[in-house]
mmCIF file of C-alpha atoms in Angstrom:
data_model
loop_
_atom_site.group_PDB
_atom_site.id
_atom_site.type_symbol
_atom_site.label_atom_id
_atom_site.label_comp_id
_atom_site.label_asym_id
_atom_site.label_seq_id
_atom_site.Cartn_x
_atom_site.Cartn_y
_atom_site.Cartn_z
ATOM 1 C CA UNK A 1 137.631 101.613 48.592
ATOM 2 C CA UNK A 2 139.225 98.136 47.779
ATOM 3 C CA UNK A 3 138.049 95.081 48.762
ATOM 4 C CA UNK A 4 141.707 94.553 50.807
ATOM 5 C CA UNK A 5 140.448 93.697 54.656
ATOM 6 C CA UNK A 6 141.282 94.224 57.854
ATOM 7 C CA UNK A 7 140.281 91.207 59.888
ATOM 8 C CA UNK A 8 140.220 89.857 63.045
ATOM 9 C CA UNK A 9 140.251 86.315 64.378
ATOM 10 C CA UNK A 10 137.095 85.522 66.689
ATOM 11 C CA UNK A 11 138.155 84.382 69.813
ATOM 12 C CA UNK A 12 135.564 81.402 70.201
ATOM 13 C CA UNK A 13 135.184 77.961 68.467
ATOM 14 C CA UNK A 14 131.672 77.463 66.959
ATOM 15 C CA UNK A 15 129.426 74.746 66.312
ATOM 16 C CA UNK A 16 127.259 74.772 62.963
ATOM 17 C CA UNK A 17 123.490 72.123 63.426
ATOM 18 C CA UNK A 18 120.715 71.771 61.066
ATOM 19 C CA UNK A 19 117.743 71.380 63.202
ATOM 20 C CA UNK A 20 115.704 69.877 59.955
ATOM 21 C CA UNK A 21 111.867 69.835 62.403
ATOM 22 C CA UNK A 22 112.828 72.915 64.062
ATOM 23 C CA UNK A 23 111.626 76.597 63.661
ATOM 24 C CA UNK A 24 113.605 77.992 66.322
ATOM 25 C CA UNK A 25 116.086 76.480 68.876
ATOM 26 C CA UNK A 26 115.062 75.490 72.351
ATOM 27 C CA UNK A 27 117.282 77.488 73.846
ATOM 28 C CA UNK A 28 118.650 81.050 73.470
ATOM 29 C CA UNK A 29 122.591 79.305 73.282
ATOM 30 C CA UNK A 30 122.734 81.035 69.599
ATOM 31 C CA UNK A 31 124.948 83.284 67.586
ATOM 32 C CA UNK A 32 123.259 82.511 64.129
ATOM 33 C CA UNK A 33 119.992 81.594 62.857
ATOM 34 C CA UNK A 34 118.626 80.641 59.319
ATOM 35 C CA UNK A 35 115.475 79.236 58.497
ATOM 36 C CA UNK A 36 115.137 77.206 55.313
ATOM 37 C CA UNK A 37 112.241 75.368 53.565
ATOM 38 C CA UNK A 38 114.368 72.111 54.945
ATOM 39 C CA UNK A 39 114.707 73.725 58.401
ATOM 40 C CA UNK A 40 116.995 75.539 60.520
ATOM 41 C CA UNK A 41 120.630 76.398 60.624
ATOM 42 C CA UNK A 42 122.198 77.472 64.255
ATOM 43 C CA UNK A 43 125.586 78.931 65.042
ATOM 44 C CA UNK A 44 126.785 78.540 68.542
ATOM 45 C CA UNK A 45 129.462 78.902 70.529
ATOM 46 C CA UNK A 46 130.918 75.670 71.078
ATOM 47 C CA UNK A 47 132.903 75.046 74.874
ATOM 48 C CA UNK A 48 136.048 74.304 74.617
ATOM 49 C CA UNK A 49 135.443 70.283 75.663
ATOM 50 C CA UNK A 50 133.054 69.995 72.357
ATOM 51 C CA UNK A 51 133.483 67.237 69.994
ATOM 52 C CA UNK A 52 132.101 67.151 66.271
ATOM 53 C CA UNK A 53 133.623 69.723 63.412
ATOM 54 C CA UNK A 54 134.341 72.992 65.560
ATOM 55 C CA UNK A 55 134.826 75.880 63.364
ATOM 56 C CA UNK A 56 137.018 78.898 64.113
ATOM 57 C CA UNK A 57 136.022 82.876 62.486
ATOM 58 C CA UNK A 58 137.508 85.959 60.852
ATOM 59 C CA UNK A 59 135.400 88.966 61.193
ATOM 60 C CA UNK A 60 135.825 92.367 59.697
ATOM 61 C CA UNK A 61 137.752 94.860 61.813
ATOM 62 C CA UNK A 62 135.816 97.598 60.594
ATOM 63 C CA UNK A 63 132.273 98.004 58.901
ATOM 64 C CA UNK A 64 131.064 98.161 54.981
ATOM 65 C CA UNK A 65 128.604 99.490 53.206
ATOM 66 C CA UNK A 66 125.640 96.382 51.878
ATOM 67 C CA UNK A 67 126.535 98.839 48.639
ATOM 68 C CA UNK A 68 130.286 97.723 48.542
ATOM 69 C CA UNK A 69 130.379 94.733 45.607
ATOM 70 C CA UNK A 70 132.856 92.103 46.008
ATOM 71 C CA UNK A 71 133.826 92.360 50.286
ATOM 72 C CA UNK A 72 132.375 88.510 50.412
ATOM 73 C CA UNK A 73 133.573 87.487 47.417
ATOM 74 C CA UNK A 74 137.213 88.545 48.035
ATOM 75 C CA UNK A 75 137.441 86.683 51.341
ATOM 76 C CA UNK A 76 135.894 83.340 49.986
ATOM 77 C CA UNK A 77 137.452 83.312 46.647
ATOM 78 C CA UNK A 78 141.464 82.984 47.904
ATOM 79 C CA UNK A 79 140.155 80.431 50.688
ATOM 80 C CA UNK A 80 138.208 78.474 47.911
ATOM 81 C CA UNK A 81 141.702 78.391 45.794
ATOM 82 C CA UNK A 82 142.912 76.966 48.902
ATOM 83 C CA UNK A 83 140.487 74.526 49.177
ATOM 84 C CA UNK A 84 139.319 75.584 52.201
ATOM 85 C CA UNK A 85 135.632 75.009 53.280
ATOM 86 C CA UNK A 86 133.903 78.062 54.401
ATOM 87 C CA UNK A 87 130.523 78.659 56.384
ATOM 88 C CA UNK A 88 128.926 82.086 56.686
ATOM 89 C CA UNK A 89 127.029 84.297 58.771
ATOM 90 C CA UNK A 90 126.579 87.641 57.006
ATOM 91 C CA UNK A 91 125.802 90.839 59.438
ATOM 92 C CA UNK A 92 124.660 94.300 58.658
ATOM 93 C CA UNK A 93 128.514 95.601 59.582
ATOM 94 C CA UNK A 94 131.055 92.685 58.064
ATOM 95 C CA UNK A 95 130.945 88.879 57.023
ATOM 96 C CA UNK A 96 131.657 86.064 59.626
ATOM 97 C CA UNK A 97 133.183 83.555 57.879
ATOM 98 C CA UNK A 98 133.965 80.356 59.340
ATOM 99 C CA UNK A 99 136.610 77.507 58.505
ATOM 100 C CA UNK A 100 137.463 74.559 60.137
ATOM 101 C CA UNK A 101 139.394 75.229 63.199
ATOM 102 C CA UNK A 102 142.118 72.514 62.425
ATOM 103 C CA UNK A 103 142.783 74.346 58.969
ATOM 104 C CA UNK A 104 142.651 78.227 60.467
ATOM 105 C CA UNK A 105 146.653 78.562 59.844
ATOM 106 C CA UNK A 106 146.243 77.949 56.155
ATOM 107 C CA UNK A 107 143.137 79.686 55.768
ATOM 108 C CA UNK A 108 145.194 82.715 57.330
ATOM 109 C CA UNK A 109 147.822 82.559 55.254
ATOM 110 C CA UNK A 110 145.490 82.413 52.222
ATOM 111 C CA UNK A 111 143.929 85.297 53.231
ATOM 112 C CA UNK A 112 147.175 87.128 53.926
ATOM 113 C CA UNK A 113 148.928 86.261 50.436
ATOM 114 C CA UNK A 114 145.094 87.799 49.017
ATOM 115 C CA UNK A 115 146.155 91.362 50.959
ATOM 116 C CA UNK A 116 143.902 91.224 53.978
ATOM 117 C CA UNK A 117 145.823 92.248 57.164
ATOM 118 C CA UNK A 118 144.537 89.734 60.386
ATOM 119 C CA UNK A 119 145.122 91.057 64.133
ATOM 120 C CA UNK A 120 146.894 89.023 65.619
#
């Protein structure tokens, strides 16, 4: 098995907050959680009136072994080249990786020209 993906684009915009006195969020709003030594990370789902950086996500159309090397690696690495800033949420199935939503053409593209097929 290659590390060629089939990916979809997440249909919501999300919002990325460090919460640096927090241990969990106040309210159950969440997609994402990681705590840190210098607090917490949250992923939500931003609405669609939300100002700030709103991020937009490809997720993997179809499940992976946490054996398979490189399934991370060859998603970030093309949208690196591209200069592309990336945030992600790993899950037990596939990587949700998140890009700015203003540059999610490009970051397609990238990902395309690397060999990963997106639904469209």
């Amino acid at each position: 098995m290659g590390t060629s993906q089939r990916l979809r684009i997440v249909p919501s915009q999300f919002a990325v907050e460090h919460l640096p006195n927090s241990t969990f969020p106040e309210d159950d709003e969440w997609i994402a959680l990681v705590r840190a030594p210098e607090g917490l990370t949250v992923i939500r789902e931003a609405p669609a009136w939300a100002e700030g950086e709103i991020w937009k996500g490809f997720y993997g159309d179809g499940s992976h072994g946490l054996d398979q090397p490189g399934m991370l690696a060859a998603l970030i690495g093309p949208l690196a080249e591209s200069g592309i800033p990336v945030f992600v949420a790993s899950t037990y199935h596939a990587d949700l990786v998140l890009v700015p939503g203003h540059r999610l053409p490009e970051a397609s593209d990238a990902l395309r020209e690397a060999g990963h097929r997106i639904a469209d």
